[in-house]
CSV table of N, CA and C in Angstrom, one decimal:
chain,number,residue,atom,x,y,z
A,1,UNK,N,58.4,-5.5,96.9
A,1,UNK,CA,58.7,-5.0,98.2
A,1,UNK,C,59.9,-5.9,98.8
A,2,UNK,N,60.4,-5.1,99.6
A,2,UNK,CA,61.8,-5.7,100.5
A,2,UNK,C,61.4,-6.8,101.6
A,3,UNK,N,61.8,-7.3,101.9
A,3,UNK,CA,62.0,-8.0,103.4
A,3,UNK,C,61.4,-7.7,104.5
A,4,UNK,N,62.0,-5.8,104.7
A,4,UNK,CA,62.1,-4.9,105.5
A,4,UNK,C,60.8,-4.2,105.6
A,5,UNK,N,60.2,-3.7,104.1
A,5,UNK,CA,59.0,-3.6,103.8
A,5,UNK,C,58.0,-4.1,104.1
A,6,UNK,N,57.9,-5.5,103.7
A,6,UNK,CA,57.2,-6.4,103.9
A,6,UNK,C,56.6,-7.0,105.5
A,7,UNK,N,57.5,-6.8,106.2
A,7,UNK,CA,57.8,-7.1,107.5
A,7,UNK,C,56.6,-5.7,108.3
A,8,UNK,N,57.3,-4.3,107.9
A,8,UNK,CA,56.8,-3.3,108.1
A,8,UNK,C,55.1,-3.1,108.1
A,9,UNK,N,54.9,-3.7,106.8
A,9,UNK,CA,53.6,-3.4,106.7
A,9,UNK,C,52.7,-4.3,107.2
A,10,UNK,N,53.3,-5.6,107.4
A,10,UNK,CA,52.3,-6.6,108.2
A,10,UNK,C,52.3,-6.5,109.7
A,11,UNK,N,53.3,-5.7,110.5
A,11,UNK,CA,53.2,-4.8,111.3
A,11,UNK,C,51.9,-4.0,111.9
A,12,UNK,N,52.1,-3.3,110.9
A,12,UNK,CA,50.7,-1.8,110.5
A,12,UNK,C,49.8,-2.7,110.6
A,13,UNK,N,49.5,-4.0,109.8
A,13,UNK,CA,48.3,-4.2,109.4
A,13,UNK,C,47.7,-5.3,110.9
A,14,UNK,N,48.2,-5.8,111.4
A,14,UNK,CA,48.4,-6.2,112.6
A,14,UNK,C,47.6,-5.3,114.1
A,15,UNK,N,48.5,-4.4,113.9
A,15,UNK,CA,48.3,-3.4,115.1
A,15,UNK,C,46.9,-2.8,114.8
A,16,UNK,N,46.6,-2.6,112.9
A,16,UNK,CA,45.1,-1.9,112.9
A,16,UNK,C,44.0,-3.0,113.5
A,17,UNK,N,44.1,-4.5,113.2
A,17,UNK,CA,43.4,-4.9,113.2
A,17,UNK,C,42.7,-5.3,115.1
A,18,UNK,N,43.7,-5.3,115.8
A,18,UNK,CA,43.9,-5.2,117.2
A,18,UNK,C,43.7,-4.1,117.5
A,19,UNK,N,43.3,-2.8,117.4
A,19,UNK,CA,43.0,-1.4,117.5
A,19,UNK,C,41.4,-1.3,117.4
A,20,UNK,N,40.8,-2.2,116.3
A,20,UNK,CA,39.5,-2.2,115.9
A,20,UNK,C,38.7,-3.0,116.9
A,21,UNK,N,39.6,-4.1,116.8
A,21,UNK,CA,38.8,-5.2,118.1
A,21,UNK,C,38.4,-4.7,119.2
A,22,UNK,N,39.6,-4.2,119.5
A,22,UNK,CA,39.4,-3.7,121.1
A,22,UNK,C,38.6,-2.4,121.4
A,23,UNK,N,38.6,-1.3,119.7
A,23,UNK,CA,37.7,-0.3,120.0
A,23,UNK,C,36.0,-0.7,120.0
A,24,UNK,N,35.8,-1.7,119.4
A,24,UNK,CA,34.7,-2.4,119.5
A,24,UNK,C,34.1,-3.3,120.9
A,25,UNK,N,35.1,-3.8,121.3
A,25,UNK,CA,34.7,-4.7,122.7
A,25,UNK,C,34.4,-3.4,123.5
A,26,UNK,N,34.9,-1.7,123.9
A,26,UNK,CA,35.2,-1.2,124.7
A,26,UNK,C,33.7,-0.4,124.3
A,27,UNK,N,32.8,-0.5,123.4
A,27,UNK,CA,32.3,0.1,122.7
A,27,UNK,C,30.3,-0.9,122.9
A,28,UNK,N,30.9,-1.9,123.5
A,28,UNK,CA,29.3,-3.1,123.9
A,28,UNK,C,29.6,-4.2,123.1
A,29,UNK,N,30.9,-4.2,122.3
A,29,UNK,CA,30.7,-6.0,121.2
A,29,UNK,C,30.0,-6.0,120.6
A,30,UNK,N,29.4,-7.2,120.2
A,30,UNK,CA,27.9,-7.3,119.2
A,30,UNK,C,26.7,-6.4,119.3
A,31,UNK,N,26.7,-6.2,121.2
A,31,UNK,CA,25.5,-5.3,121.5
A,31,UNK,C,25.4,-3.9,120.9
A,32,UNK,N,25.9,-2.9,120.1
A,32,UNK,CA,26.4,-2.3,119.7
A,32,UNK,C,25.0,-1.8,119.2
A,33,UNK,N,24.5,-0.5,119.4
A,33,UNK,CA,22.7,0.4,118.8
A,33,UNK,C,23.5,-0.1,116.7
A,34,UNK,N,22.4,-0.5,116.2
A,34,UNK,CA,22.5,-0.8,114.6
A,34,UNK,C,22.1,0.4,114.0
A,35,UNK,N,22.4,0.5,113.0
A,35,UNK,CA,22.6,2.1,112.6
A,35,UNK,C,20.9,2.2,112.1
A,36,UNK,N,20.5,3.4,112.1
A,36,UNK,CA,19.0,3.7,111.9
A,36,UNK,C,18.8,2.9,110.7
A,37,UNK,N,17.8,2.3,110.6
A,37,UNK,CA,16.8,1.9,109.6
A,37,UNK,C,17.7,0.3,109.6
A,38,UNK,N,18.1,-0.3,109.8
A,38,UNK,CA,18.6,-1.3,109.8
A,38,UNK,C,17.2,-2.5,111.0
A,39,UNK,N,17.1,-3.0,110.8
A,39,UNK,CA,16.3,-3.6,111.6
A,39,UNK,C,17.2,-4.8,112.7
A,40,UNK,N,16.8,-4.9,113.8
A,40,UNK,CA,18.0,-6.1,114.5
A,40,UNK,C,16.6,-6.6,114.7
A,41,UNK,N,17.0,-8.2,115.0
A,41,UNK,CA,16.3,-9.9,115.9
A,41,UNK,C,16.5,-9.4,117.4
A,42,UNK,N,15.1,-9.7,117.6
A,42,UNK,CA,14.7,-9.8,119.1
A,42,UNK,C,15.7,-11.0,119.6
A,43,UNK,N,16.5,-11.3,120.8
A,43,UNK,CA,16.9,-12.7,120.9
A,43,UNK,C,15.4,-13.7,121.0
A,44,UNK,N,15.3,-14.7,120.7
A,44,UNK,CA,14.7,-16.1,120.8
A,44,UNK,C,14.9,-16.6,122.1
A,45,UNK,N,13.6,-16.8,122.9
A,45,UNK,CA,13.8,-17.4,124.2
A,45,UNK,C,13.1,-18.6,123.9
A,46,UNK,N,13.9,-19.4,124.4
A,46,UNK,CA,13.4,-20.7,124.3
A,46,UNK,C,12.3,-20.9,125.0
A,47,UNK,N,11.7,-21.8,124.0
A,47,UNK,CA,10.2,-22.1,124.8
A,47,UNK,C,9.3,-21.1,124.5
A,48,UNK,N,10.0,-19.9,123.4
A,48,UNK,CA,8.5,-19.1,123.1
A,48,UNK,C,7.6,-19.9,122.1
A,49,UNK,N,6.2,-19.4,122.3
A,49,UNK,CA,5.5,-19.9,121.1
A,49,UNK,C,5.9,-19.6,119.7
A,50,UNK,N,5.5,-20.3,118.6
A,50,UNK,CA,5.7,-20.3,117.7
A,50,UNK,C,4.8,-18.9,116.7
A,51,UNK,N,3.3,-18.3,117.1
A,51,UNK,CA,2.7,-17.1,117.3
A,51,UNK,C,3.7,-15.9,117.6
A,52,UNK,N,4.3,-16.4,118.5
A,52,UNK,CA,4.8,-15.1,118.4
A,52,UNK,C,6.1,-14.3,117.5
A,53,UNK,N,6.6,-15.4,116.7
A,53,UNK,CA,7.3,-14.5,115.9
A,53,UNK,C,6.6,-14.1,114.6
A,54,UNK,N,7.1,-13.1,114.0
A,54,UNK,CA,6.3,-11.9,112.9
A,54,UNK,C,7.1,-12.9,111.3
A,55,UNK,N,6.0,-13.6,111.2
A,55,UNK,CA,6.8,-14.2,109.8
A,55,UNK,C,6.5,-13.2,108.5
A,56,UNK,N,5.5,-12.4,108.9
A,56,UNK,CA,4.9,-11.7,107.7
A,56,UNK,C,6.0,-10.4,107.3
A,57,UNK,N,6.9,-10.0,108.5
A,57,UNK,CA,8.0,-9.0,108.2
A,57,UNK,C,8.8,-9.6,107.7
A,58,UNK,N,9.0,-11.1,107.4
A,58,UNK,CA,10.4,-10.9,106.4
A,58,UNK,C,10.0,-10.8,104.7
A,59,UNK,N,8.5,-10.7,104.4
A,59,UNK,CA,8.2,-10.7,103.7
A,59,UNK,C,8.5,-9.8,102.8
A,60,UNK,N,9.3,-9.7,101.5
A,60,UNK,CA,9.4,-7.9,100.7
A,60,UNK,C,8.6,-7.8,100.0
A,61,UNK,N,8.2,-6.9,100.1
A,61,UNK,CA,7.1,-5.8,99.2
A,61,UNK,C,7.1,-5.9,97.7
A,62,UNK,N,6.4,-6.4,96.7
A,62,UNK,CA,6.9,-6.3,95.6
A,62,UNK,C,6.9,-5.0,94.9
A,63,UNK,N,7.7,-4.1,94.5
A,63,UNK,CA,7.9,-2.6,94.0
A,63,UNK,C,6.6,-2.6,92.8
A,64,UNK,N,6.0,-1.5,93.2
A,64,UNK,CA,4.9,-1.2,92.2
A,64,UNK,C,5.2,-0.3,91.1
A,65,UNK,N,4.9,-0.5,89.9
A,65,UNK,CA,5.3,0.7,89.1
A,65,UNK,C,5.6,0.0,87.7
A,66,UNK,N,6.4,0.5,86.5
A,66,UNK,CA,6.7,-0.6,85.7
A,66,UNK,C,7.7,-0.5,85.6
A,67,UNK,N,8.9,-1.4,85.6
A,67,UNK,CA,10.1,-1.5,85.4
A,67,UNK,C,11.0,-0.9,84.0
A,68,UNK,N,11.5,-0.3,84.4
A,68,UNK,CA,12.1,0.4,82.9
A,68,UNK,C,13.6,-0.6,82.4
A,69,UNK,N,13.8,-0.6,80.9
A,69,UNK,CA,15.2,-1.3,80.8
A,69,UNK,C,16.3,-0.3,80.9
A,70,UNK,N,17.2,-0.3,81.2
A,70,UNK,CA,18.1,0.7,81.5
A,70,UNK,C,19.1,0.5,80.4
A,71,UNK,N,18.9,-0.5,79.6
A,71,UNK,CA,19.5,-0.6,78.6
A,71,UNK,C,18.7,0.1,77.3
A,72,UNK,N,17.6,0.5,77.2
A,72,UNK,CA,16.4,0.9,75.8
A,72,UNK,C,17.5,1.8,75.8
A,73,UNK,N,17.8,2.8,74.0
A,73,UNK,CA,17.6,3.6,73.7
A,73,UNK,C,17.4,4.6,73.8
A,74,UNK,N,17.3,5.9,74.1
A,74,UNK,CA,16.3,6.9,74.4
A,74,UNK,C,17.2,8.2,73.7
A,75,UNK,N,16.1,8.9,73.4
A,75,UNK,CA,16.2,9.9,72.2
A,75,UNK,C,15.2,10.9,72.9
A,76,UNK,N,15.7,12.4,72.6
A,76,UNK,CA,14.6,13.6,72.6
A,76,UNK,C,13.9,13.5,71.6
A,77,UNK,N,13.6,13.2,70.0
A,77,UNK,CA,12.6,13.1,69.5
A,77,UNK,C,11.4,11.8,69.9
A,78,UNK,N,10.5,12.2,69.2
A,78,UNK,CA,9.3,11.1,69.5
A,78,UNK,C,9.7,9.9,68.5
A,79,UNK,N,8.7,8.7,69.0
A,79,UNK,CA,9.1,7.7,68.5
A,79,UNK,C,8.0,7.9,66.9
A,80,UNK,N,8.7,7.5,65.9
A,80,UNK,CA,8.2,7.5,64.6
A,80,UNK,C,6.6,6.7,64.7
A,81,UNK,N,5.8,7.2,63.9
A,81,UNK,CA,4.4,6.5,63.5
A,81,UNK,C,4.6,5.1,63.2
A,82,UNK,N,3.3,4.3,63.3
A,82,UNK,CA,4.0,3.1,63.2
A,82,UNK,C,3.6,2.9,61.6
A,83,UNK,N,4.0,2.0,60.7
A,83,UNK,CA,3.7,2.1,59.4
A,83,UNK,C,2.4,1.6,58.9
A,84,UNK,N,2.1,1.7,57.9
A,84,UNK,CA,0.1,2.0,57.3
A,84,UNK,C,0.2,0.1,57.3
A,85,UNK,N,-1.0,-0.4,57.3
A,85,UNK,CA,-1.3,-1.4,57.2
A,85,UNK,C,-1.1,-1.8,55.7
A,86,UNK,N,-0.7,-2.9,55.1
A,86,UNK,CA,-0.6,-3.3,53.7
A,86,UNK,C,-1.7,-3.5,53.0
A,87,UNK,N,-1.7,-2.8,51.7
A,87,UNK,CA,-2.9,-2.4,51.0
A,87,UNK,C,-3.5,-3.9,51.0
A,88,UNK,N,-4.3,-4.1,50.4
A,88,UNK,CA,-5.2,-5.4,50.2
A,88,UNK,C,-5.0,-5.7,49.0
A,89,UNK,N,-4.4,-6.8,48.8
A,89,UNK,CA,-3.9,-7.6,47.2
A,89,UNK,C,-5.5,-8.1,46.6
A,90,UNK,N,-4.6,-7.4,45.6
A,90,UNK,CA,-6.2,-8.0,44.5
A,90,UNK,C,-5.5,-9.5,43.9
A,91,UNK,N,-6.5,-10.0,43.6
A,91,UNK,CA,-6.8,-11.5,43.5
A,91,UNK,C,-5.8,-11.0,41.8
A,92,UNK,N,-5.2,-12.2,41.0
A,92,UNK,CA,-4.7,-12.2,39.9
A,92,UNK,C,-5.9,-12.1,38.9
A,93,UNK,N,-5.2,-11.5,37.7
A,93,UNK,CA,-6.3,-12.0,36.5
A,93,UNK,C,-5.9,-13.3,36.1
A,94,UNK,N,-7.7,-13.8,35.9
A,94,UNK,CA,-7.2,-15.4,35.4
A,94,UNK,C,-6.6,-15.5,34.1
A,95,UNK,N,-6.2,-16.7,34.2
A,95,UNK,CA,-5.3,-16.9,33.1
A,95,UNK,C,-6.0,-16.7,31.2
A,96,UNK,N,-4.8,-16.0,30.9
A,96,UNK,CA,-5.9,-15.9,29.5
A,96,UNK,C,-4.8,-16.4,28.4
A,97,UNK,N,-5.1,-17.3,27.3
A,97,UNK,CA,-4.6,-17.4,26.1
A,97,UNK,C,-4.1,-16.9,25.5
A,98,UNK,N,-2.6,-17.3,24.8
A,98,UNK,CA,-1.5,-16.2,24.0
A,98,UNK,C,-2.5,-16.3,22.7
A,99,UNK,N,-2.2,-15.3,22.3
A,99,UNK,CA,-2.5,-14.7,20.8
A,99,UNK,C,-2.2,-16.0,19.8
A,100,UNK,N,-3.2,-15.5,18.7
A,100,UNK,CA,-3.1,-17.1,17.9
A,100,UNK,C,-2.5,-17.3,16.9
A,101,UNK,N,-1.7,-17.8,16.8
A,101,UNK,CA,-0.3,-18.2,16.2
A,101,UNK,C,-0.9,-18.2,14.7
A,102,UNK,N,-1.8,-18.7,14.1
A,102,UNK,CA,-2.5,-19.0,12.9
A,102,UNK,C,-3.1,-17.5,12.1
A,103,UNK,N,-3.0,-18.1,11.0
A,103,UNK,CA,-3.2,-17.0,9.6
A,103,UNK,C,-3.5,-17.5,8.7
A,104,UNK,N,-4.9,-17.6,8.5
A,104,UNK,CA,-6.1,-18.4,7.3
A,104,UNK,C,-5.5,-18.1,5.7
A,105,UNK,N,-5.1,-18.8,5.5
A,105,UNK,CA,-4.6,-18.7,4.2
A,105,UNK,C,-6.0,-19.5,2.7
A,106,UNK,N,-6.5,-20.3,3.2
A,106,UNK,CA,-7.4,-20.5,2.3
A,106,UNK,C,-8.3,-22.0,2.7
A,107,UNK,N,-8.9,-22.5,1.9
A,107,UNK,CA,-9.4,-23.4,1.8
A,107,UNK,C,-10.1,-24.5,0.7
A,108,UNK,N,-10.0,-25.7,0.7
A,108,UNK,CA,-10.5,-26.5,-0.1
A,108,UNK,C,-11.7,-27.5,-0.4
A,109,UNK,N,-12.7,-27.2,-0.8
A,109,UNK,CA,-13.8,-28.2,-0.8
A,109,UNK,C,-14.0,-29.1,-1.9
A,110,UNK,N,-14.5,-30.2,-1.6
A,110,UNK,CA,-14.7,-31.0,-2.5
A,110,UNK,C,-15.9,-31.7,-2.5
A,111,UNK,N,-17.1,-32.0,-3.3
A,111,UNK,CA,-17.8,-33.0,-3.0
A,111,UNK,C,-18.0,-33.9,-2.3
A,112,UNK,N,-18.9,-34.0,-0.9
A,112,UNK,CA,-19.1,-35.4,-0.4
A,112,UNK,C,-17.6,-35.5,0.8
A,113,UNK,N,-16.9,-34.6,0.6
A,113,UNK,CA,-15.8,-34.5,0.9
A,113,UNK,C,-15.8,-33.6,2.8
A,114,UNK,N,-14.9,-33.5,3.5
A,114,UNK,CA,-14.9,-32.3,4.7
A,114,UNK,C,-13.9,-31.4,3.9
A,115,UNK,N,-14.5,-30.2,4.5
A,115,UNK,CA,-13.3,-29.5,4.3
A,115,UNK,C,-12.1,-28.8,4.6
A,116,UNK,N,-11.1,-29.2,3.5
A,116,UNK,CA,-9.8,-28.8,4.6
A,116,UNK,C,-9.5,-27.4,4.4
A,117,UNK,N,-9.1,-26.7,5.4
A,117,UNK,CA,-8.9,-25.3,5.8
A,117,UNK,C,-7.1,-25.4,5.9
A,118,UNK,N,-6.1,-24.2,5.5
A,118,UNK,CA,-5.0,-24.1,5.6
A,118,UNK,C,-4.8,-23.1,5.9
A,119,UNK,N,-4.6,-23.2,7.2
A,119,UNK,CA,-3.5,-22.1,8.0
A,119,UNK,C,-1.9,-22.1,8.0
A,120,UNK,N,-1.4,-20.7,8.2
A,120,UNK,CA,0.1,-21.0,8.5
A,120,UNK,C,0.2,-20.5,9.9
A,121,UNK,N,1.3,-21.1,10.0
A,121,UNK,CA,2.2,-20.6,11.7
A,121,UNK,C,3.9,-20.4,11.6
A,122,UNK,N,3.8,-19.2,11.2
A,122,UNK,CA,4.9,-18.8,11.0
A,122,UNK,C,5.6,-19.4,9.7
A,123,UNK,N,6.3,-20.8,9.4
A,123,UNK,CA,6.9,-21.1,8.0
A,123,UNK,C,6.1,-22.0,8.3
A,124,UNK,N,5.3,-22.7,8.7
A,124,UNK,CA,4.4,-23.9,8.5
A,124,UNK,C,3.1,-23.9,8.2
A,125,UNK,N,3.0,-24.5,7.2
A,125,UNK,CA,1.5,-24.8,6.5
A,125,UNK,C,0.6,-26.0,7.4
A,126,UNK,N,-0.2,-25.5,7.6
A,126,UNK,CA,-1.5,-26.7,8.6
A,126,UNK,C,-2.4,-27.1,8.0
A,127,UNK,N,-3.1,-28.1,7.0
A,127,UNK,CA,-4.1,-28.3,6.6
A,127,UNK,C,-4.8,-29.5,7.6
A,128,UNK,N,-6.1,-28.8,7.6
A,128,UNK,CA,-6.7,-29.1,9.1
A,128,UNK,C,-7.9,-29.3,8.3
A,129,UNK,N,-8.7,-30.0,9.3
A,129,UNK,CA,-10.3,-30.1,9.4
A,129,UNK,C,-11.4,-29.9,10.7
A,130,UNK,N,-12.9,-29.8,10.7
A,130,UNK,CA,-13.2,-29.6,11.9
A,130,UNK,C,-12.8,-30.9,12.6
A,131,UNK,N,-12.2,-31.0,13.8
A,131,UNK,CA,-12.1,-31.7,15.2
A,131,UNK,C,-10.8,-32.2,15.2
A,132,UNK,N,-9.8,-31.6,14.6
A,132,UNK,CA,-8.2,-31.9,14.5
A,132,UNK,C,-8.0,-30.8,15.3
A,133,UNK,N,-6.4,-31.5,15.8
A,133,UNK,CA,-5.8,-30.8,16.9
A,133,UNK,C,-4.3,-30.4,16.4
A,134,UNK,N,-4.1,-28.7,16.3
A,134,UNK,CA,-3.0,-28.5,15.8
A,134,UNK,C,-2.0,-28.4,17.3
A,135,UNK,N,-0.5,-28.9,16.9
A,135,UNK,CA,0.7,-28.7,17.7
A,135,UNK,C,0.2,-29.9,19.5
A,136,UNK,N,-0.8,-30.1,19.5
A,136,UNK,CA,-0.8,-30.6,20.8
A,136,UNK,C,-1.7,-29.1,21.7
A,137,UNK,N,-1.7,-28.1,20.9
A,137,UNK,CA,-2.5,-27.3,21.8
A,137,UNK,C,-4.0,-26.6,21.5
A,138,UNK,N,-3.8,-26.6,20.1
A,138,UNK,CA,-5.5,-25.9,19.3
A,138,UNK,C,-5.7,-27.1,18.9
A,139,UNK,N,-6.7,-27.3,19.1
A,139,UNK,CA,-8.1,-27.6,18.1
A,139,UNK,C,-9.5,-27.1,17.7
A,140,UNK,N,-9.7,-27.8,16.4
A,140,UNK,CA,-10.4,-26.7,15.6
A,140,UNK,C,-12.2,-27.2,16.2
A,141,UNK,N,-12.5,-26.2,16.7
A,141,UNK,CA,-13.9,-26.3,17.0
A,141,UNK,C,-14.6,-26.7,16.0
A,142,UNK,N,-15.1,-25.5,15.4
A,142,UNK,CA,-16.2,-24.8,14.3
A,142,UNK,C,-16.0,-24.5,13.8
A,143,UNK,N,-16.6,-24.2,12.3
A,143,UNK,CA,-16.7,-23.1,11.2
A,143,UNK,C,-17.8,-22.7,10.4
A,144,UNK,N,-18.0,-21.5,11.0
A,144,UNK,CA,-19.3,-21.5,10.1
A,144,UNK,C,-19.3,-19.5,10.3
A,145,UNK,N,-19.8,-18.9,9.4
A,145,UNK,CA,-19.9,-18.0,9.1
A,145,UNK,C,-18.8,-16.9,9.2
A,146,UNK,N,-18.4,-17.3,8.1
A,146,UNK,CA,-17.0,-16.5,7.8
A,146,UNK,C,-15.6,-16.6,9.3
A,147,UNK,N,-16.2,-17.6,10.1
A,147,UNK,CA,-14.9,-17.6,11.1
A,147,UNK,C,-14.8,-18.9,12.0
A,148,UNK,N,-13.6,-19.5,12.7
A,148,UNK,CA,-13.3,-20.6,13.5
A,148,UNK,C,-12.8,-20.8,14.3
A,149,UNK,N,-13.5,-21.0,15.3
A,149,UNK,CA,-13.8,-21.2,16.7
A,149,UNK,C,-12.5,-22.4,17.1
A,150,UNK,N,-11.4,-22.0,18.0
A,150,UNK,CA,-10.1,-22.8,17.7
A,150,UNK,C,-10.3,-22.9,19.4
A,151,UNK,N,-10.0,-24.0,20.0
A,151,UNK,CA,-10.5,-24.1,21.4
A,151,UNK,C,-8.7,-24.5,21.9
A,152,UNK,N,-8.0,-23.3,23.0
A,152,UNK,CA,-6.9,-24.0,23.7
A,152,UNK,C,-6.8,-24.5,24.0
A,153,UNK,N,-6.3,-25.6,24.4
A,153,UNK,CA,-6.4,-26.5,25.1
A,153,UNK,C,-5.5,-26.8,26.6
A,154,UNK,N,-4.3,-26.3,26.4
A,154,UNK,CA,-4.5,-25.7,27.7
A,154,UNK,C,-5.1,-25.1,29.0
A,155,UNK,N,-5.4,-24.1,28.7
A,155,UNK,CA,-6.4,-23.6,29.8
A,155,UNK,C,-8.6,-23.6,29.1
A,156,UNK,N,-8.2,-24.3,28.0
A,156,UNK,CA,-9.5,-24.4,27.8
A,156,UNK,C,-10.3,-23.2,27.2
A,157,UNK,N,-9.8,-22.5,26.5
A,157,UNK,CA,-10.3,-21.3,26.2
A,157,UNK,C,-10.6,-21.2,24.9
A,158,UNK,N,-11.5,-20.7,24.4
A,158,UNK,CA,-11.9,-20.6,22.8
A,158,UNK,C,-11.6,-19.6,21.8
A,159,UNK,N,-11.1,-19.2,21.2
A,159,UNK,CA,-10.6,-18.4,20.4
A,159,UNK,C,-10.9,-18.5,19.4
A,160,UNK,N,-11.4,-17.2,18.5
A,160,UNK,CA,-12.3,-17.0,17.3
A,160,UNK,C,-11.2,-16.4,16.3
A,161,UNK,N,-10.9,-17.1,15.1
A,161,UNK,CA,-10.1,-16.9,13.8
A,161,UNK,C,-10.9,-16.4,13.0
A,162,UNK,N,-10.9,-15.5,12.2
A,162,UNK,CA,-11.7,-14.8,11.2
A,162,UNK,C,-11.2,-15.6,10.3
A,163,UNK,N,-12.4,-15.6,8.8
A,163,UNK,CA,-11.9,-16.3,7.8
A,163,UNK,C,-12.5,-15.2,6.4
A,164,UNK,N,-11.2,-14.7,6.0
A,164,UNK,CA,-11.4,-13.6,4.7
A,164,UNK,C,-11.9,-14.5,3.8
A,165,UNK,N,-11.8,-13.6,2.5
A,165,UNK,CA,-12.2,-14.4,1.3
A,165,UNK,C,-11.3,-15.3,0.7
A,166,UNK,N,-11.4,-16.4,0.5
A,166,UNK,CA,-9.9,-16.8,0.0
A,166,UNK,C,-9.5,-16.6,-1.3
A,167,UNK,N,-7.8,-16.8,-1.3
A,167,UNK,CA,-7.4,-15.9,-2.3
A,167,UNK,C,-7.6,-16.2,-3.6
């Protein structure tokens, strides 16, 4: 803006504000009726009791109802079912023993002697007796009636070897 402009409009702004004043003083000033529903203060005379002013009107009402977010979401479809409860886990099976590595290949007796039994495991030959312990994990329980009772030792489980005829 110009000088001239500038000048102009603080002018205008001047004159409104002296226009207002004065339609207000001509109008009762302060005394002035407050617009409906607005509530005005009695003046305070001094020396009134303390009874008589209404403390319980400045009190606000707390709004009844439930407050909605005006932020949620909202959609014309319904809100989805909620999902099924999770089935009930079955307990594990307990632990069970790998398959037995061993294949009775024969056996040797001798007078007065124990006898030694030969199994393989894979390319290795095991000549064993009862209460020896193959690899760190079998050992040989029993043997008696065509078969041998080989106990895991891991989880402790017994495992029955069949014993054919030897060759």
């Amino acid at each position: 803006m110009t000088g001239k402009n500038l000048a102009l409009f603080a002018l205008g702004a001047s004159a409104l504000v002296l226009g207002a004043s004065v339609g207000l003083l001509a109008a009762g000033g302060d005394d002035a009726a407050a617009p409906e529903g607005v509530a005005t203060a009695a003046p305070r005379v001094s020396g009134a009791p303390a009874e008589a002013l209404r403390i319980d009107l400045l009190h606000r009402a707390v709004q009844s109802g439930a407050q909605r977010d005006a932020f949620t979401p909202r959609g014309w479809q319904a809100p989805p079912p909620p999902p099924a409860p999770p089935a009930a886990v079955e307990p594990p099976p307990p632990p069970a023993a790998p398959a037995l590595p061993f294949t009775f290949m024969g056996q040797f007796e001798s007078p007065g002697e124990r006898t030694v039994y030969y199994l393989v495991e894979g390319d290795k030959l095991h000549s064993v007796t009862e209460g020896e312990t193959i690899n760190g994990t079998h050992r040989i329980e029993a043997v008696k009636d065509n078969r041998m009772d080989i106990l895991y030792l891991p989880l402790s489980i017994k495992q029955t070897l069949a014993l054919g005829a030897a060759p």
